[in-house]
Short mmCIF file of C-alpha atoms in Angstrom, two decimals:
data_model
loop_
_atom_site.label_atom_id
_atom_site.label_comp_id
_atom_site.label_asym_id
_atom_site.label_seq_id
_atom_site.Cartn_x
_atom_site.Cartn_y
_atom_site.Cartn_z
CA GLY N 1 34.14 46.26 -71.57
CA ILE N 2 35.56 46.10 -67.90
CA PHE N 3 35.38 42.44 -67.46
CA SER N 4 36.57 40.38 -70.62
CA LEU N 5 34.60 37.20 -69.15
CA LEU N 6 31.11 39.00 -69.40
CA PRO N 7 28.80 38.38 -72.28
CA PRO N 8 28.81 41.35 -74.86
CA ASN N 9 25.55 42.58 -73.61
CA LEU N 10 26.93 43.29 -70.23
CA LYS N 11 30.09 45.01 -71.50
CA ARG N 12 28.81 48.55 -71.22
CA LYS N 13 30.97 50.76 -68.92
CA THR N 14 28.25 51.29 -66.38
CA MET N 15 30.86 51.72 -63.48
CA ARG N 16 30.93 55.53 -63.34
CA PRO N 17 33.27 56.35 -60.48
CA ILE N 18 32.63 59.48 -58.18
CA LEU N 19 35.75 61.58 -58.44
CA LEU N 20 36.76 62.97 -55.02
CA LYS N 21 38.82 66.07 -55.52
CA GLY N 22 39.95 67.29 -51.98
CA HIS N 23 43.93 66.93 -52.31
CA GLU N 24 46.51 68.97 -53.67
CA ARG N 25 49.15 66.31 -53.88
CA SER N 26 49.64 62.70 -54.62
CA ILE N 27 47.43 59.96 -52.59
CA THR N 28 49.26 58.15 -49.94
CA VAL N 29 46.38 56.18 -48.28
CA VAL N 30 42.80 55.43 -48.59
CA LYS N 31 40.89 53.59 -45.93
CA TYR N 32 37.42 52.67 -45.21
CA ASN N 33 36.25 52.41 -41.57
CA ARG N 34 34.98 49.12 -40.18
CA ASP N 35 31.55 49.93 -40.74
CA GLY N 36 32.04 50.90 -44.38
CA ASP N 37 30.11 53.98 -44.07
CA LEU N 38 33.24 56.59 -44.08
CA LEU N 39 36.26 56.66 -46.28
CA PHE N 40 39.62 58.35 -44.92
CA THR N 41 42.09 59.68 -47.21
CA ALA N 42 45.52 61.26 -46.89
CA SER N 43 48.10 62.60 -49.28
CA LYS N 44 51.40 64.56 -49.50
CA ASP N 45 49.52 67.89 -48.68
CA HIS N 46 49.46 67.65 -44.80
CA VAL N 47 45.76 67.32 -44.43
CA PRO N 48 43.72 64.18 -44.30
CA SER N 49 40.18 64.03 -45.18
CA VAL N 50 37.05 62.00 -44.39
CA TRP N 51 34.09 61.27 -46.94
CA ARG N 52 30.91 59.83 -46.92
CA ALA N 53 31.41 56.28 -48.32
CA ASP N 54 28.14 56.24 -50.22
CA THR N 55 28.06 59.62 -51.75
CA GLY N 56 31.38 60.77 -52.02
CA ALA N 57 30.70 64.14 -50.04
CA ARG N 58 33.39 65.23 -47.84
CA LEU N 59 32.65 65.55 -44.27
CA GLY N 60 35.54 67.26 -43.09
CA THR N 61 39.42 67.55 -42.77
CA TYR N 62 41.95 66.97 -40.00
CA GLU N 63 44.26 69.93 -39.84
CA GLY N 64 47.50 70.24 -37.77
CA HIS N 65 50.12 68.27 -39.48
CA LYS N 66 53.15 70.00 -41.24
CA GLY N 67 54.30 67.14 -43.33
CA THR N 68 53.30 64.18 -45.70
CA ILE N 69 50.69 61.77 -44.15
CA TRP N 70 52.17 58.30 -44.78
CA ASP N 71 49.47 56.43 -42.92
CA LEU N 72 46.12 56.44 -40.90
CA ASP N 73 44.10 54.17 -38.93
CA CYS N 74 40.46 54.65 -37.62
CA ASP N 75 39.47 52.51 -34.47
CA LYS N 76 36.60 49.79 -34.70
CA THR N 77 33.98 52.15 -33.42
CA SER N 78 34.99 55.22 -35.49
CA THR N 79 35.89 57.29 -32.26
CA TYR N 80 39.42 57.98 -32.83
CA VAL N 81 41.72 58.29 -35.79
CA LEU N 82 45.46 58.15 -35.70
CA THR N 83 47.74 59.60 -38.47
CA ALA N 84 51.34 59.10 -39.08
CA SER N 85 53.36 61.83 -40.69
CA ALA N 86 56.81 62.62 -42.24
CA ASP N 87 56.63 65.69 -39.46
CA THR N 88 57.81 63.17 -37.04
CA THR N 89 54.46 62.98 -35.27
CA VAL N 90 51.42 60.97 -34.79
CA LYS N 91 48.40 62.51 -33.93
CA LEU N 92 45.18 61.33 -32.20
CA TRP N 93 42.16 62.89 -33.40
CA ASN N 94 38.61 62.89 -32.58
CA CYS N 95 37.05 61.35 -35.55
CA CYS N 96 33.74 63.38 -35.30
CA ASP N 97 34.89 66.79 -34.76
CA GLY N 98 38.36 66.84 -36.13
CA THR N 99 40.07 68.07 -32.75
CA ILE N 100 43.55 66.94 -31.74
CA VAL N 101 43.30 64.77 -28.68
CA LYS N 102 46.90 63.75 -28.21
CA ASP N 103 50.21 64.47 -30.10
CA TYR N 104 52.87 61.66 -30.20
CA THR N 105 56.49 63.00 -31.14
CA HIS N 106 59.05 60.57 -32.57
CA ASN N 107 62.53 60.86 -33.51
CA GLY N 108 62.07 60.61 -37.08
CA PRO N 109 59.28 60.55 -39.84
CA VAL N 110 56.60 58.06 -38.94
CA ARG N 111 55.93 55.62 -41.64
CA GLY N 112 52.74 53.58 -40.09
CA VAL N 113 50.30 53.35 -37.29
CA ALA N 114 48.02 50.76 -36.33
CA TRP N 115 45.40 50.33 -33.58
CA ALA N 116 45.56 47.16 -31.51
CA GLU N 117 42.40 44.85 -31.07
CA GLY N 118 40.34 46.42 -28.36
CA GLY N 119 41.23 50.06 -29.08
CA GLN N 120 43.39 50.48 -25.92
CA MET N 121 46.96 50.47 -27.55
CA PHE N 122 48.50 51.46 -30.79
CA ALA N 123 51.90 50.74 -32.64
CA THR N 124 53.81 53.01 -34.81
CA ILE N 125 56.73 52.58 -36.96
CA SER N 126 59.31 55.49 -37.55
CA ASP N 127 62.14 55.87 -39.95
CA PRO N 128 65.81 56.20 -38.97
CA PHE N 129 66.87 59.82 -38.60
CA VAL N 130 70.43 61.11 -38.15
CA ASP N 131 71.69 59.45 -35.25
CA HIS N 132 68.45 57.81 -34.21
CA PRO N 133 67.42 54.33 -35.62
CA GLY N 134 64.13 53.53 -36.73
CA TYR N 135 61.58 52.08 -34.01
CA VAL N 136 58.51 50.22 -33.50
CA SER N 137 56.83 52.01 -30.62
CA VAL N 138 53.79 50.87 -28.46
CA PHE N 139 51.63 53.48 -26.85
CA ARG N 140 48.89 52.64 -24.54
CA VAL N 141 45.40 54.79 -24.52
CA PRO N 142 43.27 52.77 -21.79
CA LYS N 143 39.65 53.40 -22.13
CA ASN N 144 39.08 53.71 -18.51
CA GLU N 145 41.52 56.60 -18.29
CA ASP N 146 40.77 60.30 -19.24
CA PRO N 147 42.41 61.15 -22.66
CA GLU N 148 44.25 64.11 -20.80
CA ASP N 149 46.00 61.42 -18.64
CA TRP N 150 47.37 59.33 -21.69
CA SER N 151 51.08 59.12 -21.63
CA GLU N 152 52.71 60.26 -24.74
CA VAL N 153 55.74 57.93 -23.72
CA PRO N 154 55.62 54.55 -25.39
CA VAL N 155 55.43 51.50 -23.04
CA LEU N 156 57.60 49.58 -25.58
CA GLU N 157 60.26 50.66 -28.16
CA ILE N 158 61.67 48.02 -30.45
CA GLU N 159 64.78 49.22 -32.38
CA LEU N 160 64.77 48.12 -35.89
CA PRO N 161 67.61 45.86 -36.96
CA LYS N 162 70.43 46.76 -39.60
CA ASN N 163 70.83 44.11 -42.31
CA ASN N 164 74.07 42.03 -42.54
CA LYS N 165 75.89 45.02 -44.22
CA GLY N 166 75.22 47.24 -41.36
CA GLN N 167 72.88 49.35 -43.26
CA ARG N 168 69.48 50.35 -41.87
CA VAL N 169 66.21 48.71 -43.09
CA ASN N 170 63.29 50.94 -42.96
CA ALA N 171 59.88 49.57 -41.86
CA THR N 172 57.00 50.15 -44.30
CA ASN N 173 53.84 48.83 -42.48
CA VAL N 174 52.67 47.73 -39.04
CA VAL N 175 49.62 45.62 -38.25
CA TRP N 176 48.47 44.00 -35.10
CA LEU N 177 47.67 40.25 -35.49
CA ASN N 178 44.55 38.57 -33.80
CA LEU N 179 44.25 38.73 -30.15
CA ASN N 180 47.17 41.28 -30.38
CA GLU N 181 49.31 38.18 -30.32
CA ALA N 182 52.01 39.81 -32.41
CA ILE N 183 52.91 43.00 -34.09
CA PHE N 184 53.42 42.43 -37.86
CA VAL N 185 55.96 44.61 -39.71
CA THR N 186 56.97 44.67 -43.10
CA PHE N 187 60.43 46.25 -44.54
CA ASP N 188 61.69 47.72 -47.67
CA ASN N 189 64.21 45.00 -48.21
CA GLY N 190 61.15 42.68 -48.75
CA CYS N 191 61.10 40.97 -45.39
CA ILE N 192 58.46 40.61 -42.80
CA ARG N 193 59.00 40.22 -38.92
CA LEU N 194 56.83 39.57 -36.18
CA TYR N 195 57.48 41.22 -32.75
CA ASP N 196 56.20 40.33 -29.11
CA PRO N 197 54.14 43.36 -28.05
CA GLU N 198 54.86 42.64 -24.54
CA THR N 199 58.62 42.18 -24.66
CA GLY N 200 59.77 43.47 -28.01
CA GLU N 201 61.53 40.21 -28.80
CA GLU N 202 61.50 39.06 -32.44
CA LEU N 203 59.21 36.22 -32.86
CA GLU N 204 59.61 35.18 -36.68
CA GLU N 205 60.88 36.54 -39.99
CA ILE N 206 60.04 35.51 -43.41
CA GLN N 207 61.15 37.02 -46.80
CA PRO N 208 58.45 36.94 -49.22
CA HIS N 209 60.21 39.60 -51.60
CA GLU N 210 63.56 40.78 -52.74
CA LYS N 211 62.44 44.21 -53.08
CA LYS N 212 60.49 46.59 -51.07
CA ILE N 213 57.17 45.69 -49.62
CA ASN N 214 55.05 48.69 -50.34
CA ARG N 215 51.79 47.70 -48.58
CA VAL N 216 50.24 44.78 -46.77
CA SER N 217 46.51 44.16 -46.50
CA PHE N 218 44.50 41.60 -44.55
CA ASN N 219 41.33 39.83 -45.07
CA ARG N 220 38.53 40.80 -42.55
CA ASN N 221 39.25 38.06 -39.87
CA LYS N 222 43.12 38.45 -40.34
CA THR N 223 43.55 34.92 -41.65
CA LEU N 224 45.22 35.84 -45.03
CA PHE N 225 47.51 38.61 -45.92
CA ILE N 226 48.54 40.08 -49.36
CA THR N 227 51.75 41.83 -49.83
CA SER N 228 52.42 44.38 -52.68
CA SER N 229 55.97 44.73 -53.82
CA SER N 230 58.37 46.88 -56.06
CA ASP N 231 59.23 43.30 -57.53
CA PHE N 232 55.97 43.63 -59.98
CA THR N 233 54.19 40.72 -57.76
CA ALA N 234 51.66 40.54 -55.04
CA LYS N 235 51.87 37.61 -52.67
CA LEU N 236 49.14 35.95 -50.66
CA TYR N 237 50.10 34.29 -47.41
CA ASP N 238 48.37 32.27 -44.66
CA VAL N 239 48.70 34.49 -41.40
CA VAL N 240 48.70 31.38 -39.03
CA ASN N 241 51.82 29.61 -40.38
CA LEU N 242 52.95 32.20 -42.65
CA GLU N 243 52.73 29.82 -45.66
CA HIS N 244 52.89 31.28 -49.17
CA LEU N 245 49.70 30.39 -51.12
CA LYS N 246 49.42 32.49 -54.28
CA THR N 247 51.31 34.83 -56.49
CA TYR N 248 49.89 37.58 -58.72
CA GLN N 249 52.25 38.54 -61.33
CA THR N 250 52.12 42.01 -63.12
CA ASP N 251 54.43 44.16 -65.31
CA ARG N 252 54.90 47.05 -63.05
CA PRO N 253 55.66 47.85 -59.30
CA VAL N 254 52.62 46.97 -57.27
CA ASN N 255 51.66 49.64 -54.73
CA ASP N 256 48.68 48.22 -52.93
CA ALA N 257 46.44 45.12 -53.08
CA VAL N 258 43.17 44.10 -51.41
CA ILE N 259 41.35 41.08 -50.85
CA SER N 260 37.54 41.22 -51.65
CA PRO N 261 35.46 40.49 -48.75
CA THR N 262 32.68 38.94 -50.81
CA LYS N 263 34.28 37.14 -53.67
CA GLU N 264 37.48 35.32 -54.23
CA HIS N 265 39.03 38.47 -55.99
CA ILE N 266 42.14 40.30 -55.56
CA LEU N 267 42.31 44.22 -56.51
CA LEU N 268 45.70 45.47 -57.50
CA GLY N 269 47.08 48.92 -58.05
CA GLY N 270 50.44 50.04 -59.13
CA GLY N 271 52.41 51.76 -61.89
CA GLN N 272 55.94 52.90 -62.33
CA GLU N 273 57.76 55.14 -59.84
CA ALA N 274 56.54 58.54 -59.99
CA MET N 275 59.69 59.88 -61.54
CA SER N 276 59.82 57.52 -64.58
CA VAL N 277 56.12 58.18 -65.43
CA THR N 278 57.17 60.66 -68.07
CA THR N 279 59.23 58.41 -69.83
CA THR N 280 56.20 56.27 -70.74
CA SER N 281 53.71 56.80 -73.45
CA GLY N 282 51.23 59.45 -72.50
CA LYS N 283 48.13 57.34 -73.11
CA VAL N 284 45.08 58.97 -71.11
CA GLY N 285 44.17 57.62 -67.93
CA LYS N 286 45.96 54.39 -68.55
CA PHE N 287 46.67 53.57 -64.98
CA GLU N 288 44.29 50.75 -63.94
CA THR N 289 43.17 48.62 -61.18
CA ARG N 290 43.74 45.03 -62.07
CA PHE N 291 41.23 42.52 -60.85
CA PHE N 292 42.58 39.04 -60.32
CA HIS N 293 41.02 35.72 -59.31
CA LEU N 294 42.38 34.90 -55.73
CA VAL N 295 42.57 31.01 -56.39
CA TYR N 296 43.57 30.67 -59.95
CA GLU N 297 46.02 33.86 -59.94
CA GLU N 298 44.54 34.93 -63.40
CA GLU N 299 43.87 38.62 -64.29
CA PHE N 300 40.22 38.84 -65.65
CA GLY N 301 39.58 42.58 -65.51
CA THR N 302 40.84 46.13 -65.23
CA VAL N 303 39.37 49.64 -64.24
CA LYS N 304 41.28 52.50 -65.79
CA GLY N 305 40.78 56.18 -65.21
CA HIS N 306 43.87 57.49 -63.06
CA PHE N 307 46.43 59.83 -64.68
CA GLY N 308 49.26 58.52 -62.39
CA PRO N 309 50.36 55.35 -60.49
CA ILE N 310 47.64 54.17 -58.06
CA ASN N 311 49.52 54.37 -54.63
CA ALA N 312 46.30 53.22 -52.47
CA LEU N 313 43.29 51.12 -52.58
CA ASP N 314 40.50 49.83 -50.35
CA ILE N 315 37.52 47.82 -50.84
CA ASN N 316 34.41 48.74 -48.92
CA PRO N 317 33.75 46.01 -45.97
CA ASN N 318 30.23 45.18 -47.80
CA GLY N 319 32.21 44.38 -51.11
CA LEU N 320 30.10 46.52 -53.16
CA SER N 321 32.41 49.30 -53.91
CA TYR N 322 36.19 50.23 -53.80
CA ALA N 323 38.20 53.22 -53.65
CA SER N 324 41.41 54.07 -55.48
CA GLY N 325 43.94 56.91 -54.72
CA ALA N 326 46.78 57.84 -57.18
CA GLU N 327 49.90 60.08 -57.80
CA ASP N 328 47.39 62.45 -59.73
CA GLY N 329 46.01 63.68 -56.44
CA TYR N 330 42.35 62.18 -57.12
CA ILE N 331 40.60 59.51 -55.45
CA ARG N 332 38.01 57.35 -57.53
CA LEU N 333 35.25 55.85 -55.58
CA HIS N 334 33.87 53.03 -57.79
CA PHE N 335 30.56 51.11 -57.20
CA PHE N 336 30.33 47.78 -58.74
CA ASP N 337 27.67 47.28 -61.30
CA LYS N 338 25.07 44.44 -61.24
CA SER N 339 26.89 42.27 -63.71
CA TYR N 340 30.14 42.27 -61.39
CA ILE N 341 28.13 41.34 -58.37
CA ASP N 342 26.28 38.54 -59.91
CA MET N 343 29.16 37.33 -61.90
CA LYS N 344 29.66 33.45 -61.21
CA ASP N 345 33.03 32.40 -60.70
CA PRO N 346 34.65 30.36 -63.33
CA VAL N 347 34.63 26.76 -62.51
CA PRO N 348 37.47 24.51 -63.77
CA GLU N 349 36.63 21.94 -66.67
CA VAL N 350 35.90 18.45 -65.72
CA ASP N 351 37.96 15.86 -67.19
CA GLU N 352 35.96 13.50 -69.59
CA ASP N 353 36.57 10.51 -67.66
CA ASP N 354 35.65 12.12 -64.37
CA GLU N 355 32.18 12.79 -65.61
CA ASN N 356 30.39 9.64 -64.08
CA VAL N 357 31.62 10.28 -60.73
CA ASP N 358 28.91 9.98 -58.46
CA PRO N 359 28.30 13.69 -57.21
CA ALA N 360 26.77 12.40 -53.71
CA LYS N 361 30.29 10.93 -52.64
#
């Protein structure tokens, strides 16, 4: 069954996913909007899509990029969508009709994009390219101005540093922290840096992993974040003091991990690098989403089904469904069954001597 902890009569595989077939190449990102009624997906086929989160019906596509889409972000009101592409542009789309509002050209492939709180700024991260270094760039899109008047020139550019050997370090994700106090950037050497969004000054640096951080994901109110790394682990951190809280250990690279909004659970997706997949046993659909208990760090269930490593995961803000996108080009939209939704979290055993403690104290 899906969850080993459940009694046998609940172990029927009742979670039949909806298969979303809309991309021709491997999936790079899946994201729900804030309301949880839309699901945005992107892949290496240049055309991001938007789907109804409850039925899996495709509502439309955003056509205009000429390269892989590495990241996308929808604003809180689902008015605008930003997409970051290997074609060196970020495009700002009208969410509802799929028209391009603005084009932002960069010096190299754009890896990540994120709306600031309040939706009047956004940040991008771009790879170094030929003589150009990588940058974190901040753009302003003031709500009181006509979109025609928005500047395509960044108000701030932060040059990304080299490591001590003088090699360039590439950024992998960008996020704004609460109240836009800092821009949070993860790197392919396993470090995380916080930058001041006004001055571009580096505020802090931590080194959660020795290998690449593939993705980072925050809980709803941005008090916790979880990193997914090629070193086979995902790590949970406190946002305020950047304190390491938990580690979730697996046996393969972790490509994405998300924190459930309603349960103390973590969902992890991963698999080998795409090029080494052929060297493993060809068991059908064995690439799985793993469920871990947030506090106890124990894996308690898996959902199989993909035919390639899972590259992207997101869980609906209502906690009732999740989507996974993989190297096989499919997105699987899963709705949790009643047994999972009603599942009680395991309570640690009480020691014999503690049993007579007065519970009122």
